[in-house]
Amino acid sequence: MTLKHTPSQTVGPYFSMCLAGSGRNCLVPAAHLERIRIVGSVYDSDRAPIDDVLVELWQANASGRYRHPMDTRATLPLTQGFSGFGRATVDPVSHEYAFDTVKPGPVPAPDGSLQAPHIGIIVQGRGMLRPLFTRLYFPEETSANDADFVLAHVPGARRGTLVAARVQGAGVPTYRFDVRLQGADETVFFEL
């Protein structure tokens, strides 16, 4: 008997509704004084919004400390009520995802310098064989972004795809980070 390879499969339809739950996109309580909001959409190569997408984020707190056992920097405080990880689905009506979190502080880079404040983003969706990994940087952190260990390895013309835009007029400080899966202005993705 000859065994054959199992065919590869993409993630099935409607997978995201089983992975994200109410409140999983809130990394801090609504009353948190340093709360910010991250919003965005995910677009295909034709700039059409994609709805069946799960967006995850992983980040340090405002002091630059991760809520993870391997972050043993006891001199940096952990934030009460801050989870450091969240999941959100793209809303089928607004075509947007949203997170309530805090702006992260700088974290150490492999070369010993400090990385600019950033948020790690993972995008998964129907038809994708593997998740995509990217980062969100903040537009007001110009000096830190210019010196960032990871951004230094991204071609200058492409760095803008990793910098969120500040949304004016929102009650809570809000940043927009759209993810473009393909095309001329495709978001920079990283191999992990």
PDB file of C-alpha atoms in Angstrom, residues 7 18 20 26 41-42 51 72 82 91 96 115 117-118 123 130 137 140 149 155-156 159-160 162 165 180-181 185 189:
ATOM      1  CA  PRO A   7      -3.389  17.737   0.533  1.00  0.00           C
ATOM      2  CA  CYS A  18     -14.745  30.762  16.416  1.00  0.00           C
ATOM      3  CA  ALA A  20     -12.378  35.774  18.549  1.00  0.00           C
ATOM      4  CA  CYS A  26      -9.704  45.065  24.781  1.00  0.00           C
ATOM      5  CA  SER A  41      -9.094  47.442   7.566  1.00  0.00           C
ATOM      6  CA  VAL A  42      -7.505  44.596   5.625  1.00  0.00           C
ATOM      7  CA  ASP A  51     -14.068  40.651   6.059  1.00  0.00           C
ATOM      8  CA  THR A  72      12.063  39.145  33.698  1.00  0.00           C
ATOM      9  CA  PHE A  82      -3.217  44.911  30.786  1.00  0.00           C
ATOM     10  CA  ASP A  91     -16.634  43.660  11.218  1.00  0.00           C
ATOM     11  CA  GLU A  96     -12.800  47.400  10.298  1.00  0.00           C
ATOM     12  CA  GLN A 115      13.395  49.502  19.603  1.00  0.00           C
ATOM     13  CA  PRO A 117       7.426  51.713  20.416  1.00  0.00           C
ATOM     14  CA  HIS A 118       5.631  49.204  18.220  1.00  0.00           C
ATOM     15  CA  VAL A 123      -3.178  38.539  10.179  1.00  0.00           C
ATOM     16  CA  ARG A 130       0.112  30.839   6.725  1.00  0.00           C
ATOM     17  CA  TYR A 137       4.804  51.935  14.520  1.00  0.00           C
ATOM     18  CA  GLU A 140       4.948  60.810  16.427  1.00  0.00           C
ATOM     19  CA  PHE A 149      16.678  48.066  14.670  1.00  0.00           C
ATOM     20  CA  PRO A 155      13.816  49.754   2.449  1.00  0.00           C
ATOM     21  CA  GLY A 156      13.073  53.440   3.013  1.00  0.00           C
ATOM     22  CA  ARG A 159       8.702  51.928   5.826  1.00  0.00           C
ATOM     23  CA  GLY A 160       5.539  54.003   5.564  1.00  0.00           C
ATOM     24  CA  LEU A 162       4.396  50.079   8.919  1.00  0.00           C
ATOM     25  CA  ALA A 165      -1.849  57.339  10.968  1.00  0.00           C
ATOM     26  CA  ARG A 180      -2.725  45.654   2.372  1.00  0.00           C
ATOM     27  CA  LEU A 181      -2.053  42.040   1.435  1.00  0.00           C
ATOM     28  CA  ASP A 185       1.622  49.620  -1.402  1.00  0.00           C
ATOM     29  CA  PHE A 189       5.509  41.382   6.270  1.00  0.00           C
TER      30      PHE A 189
END
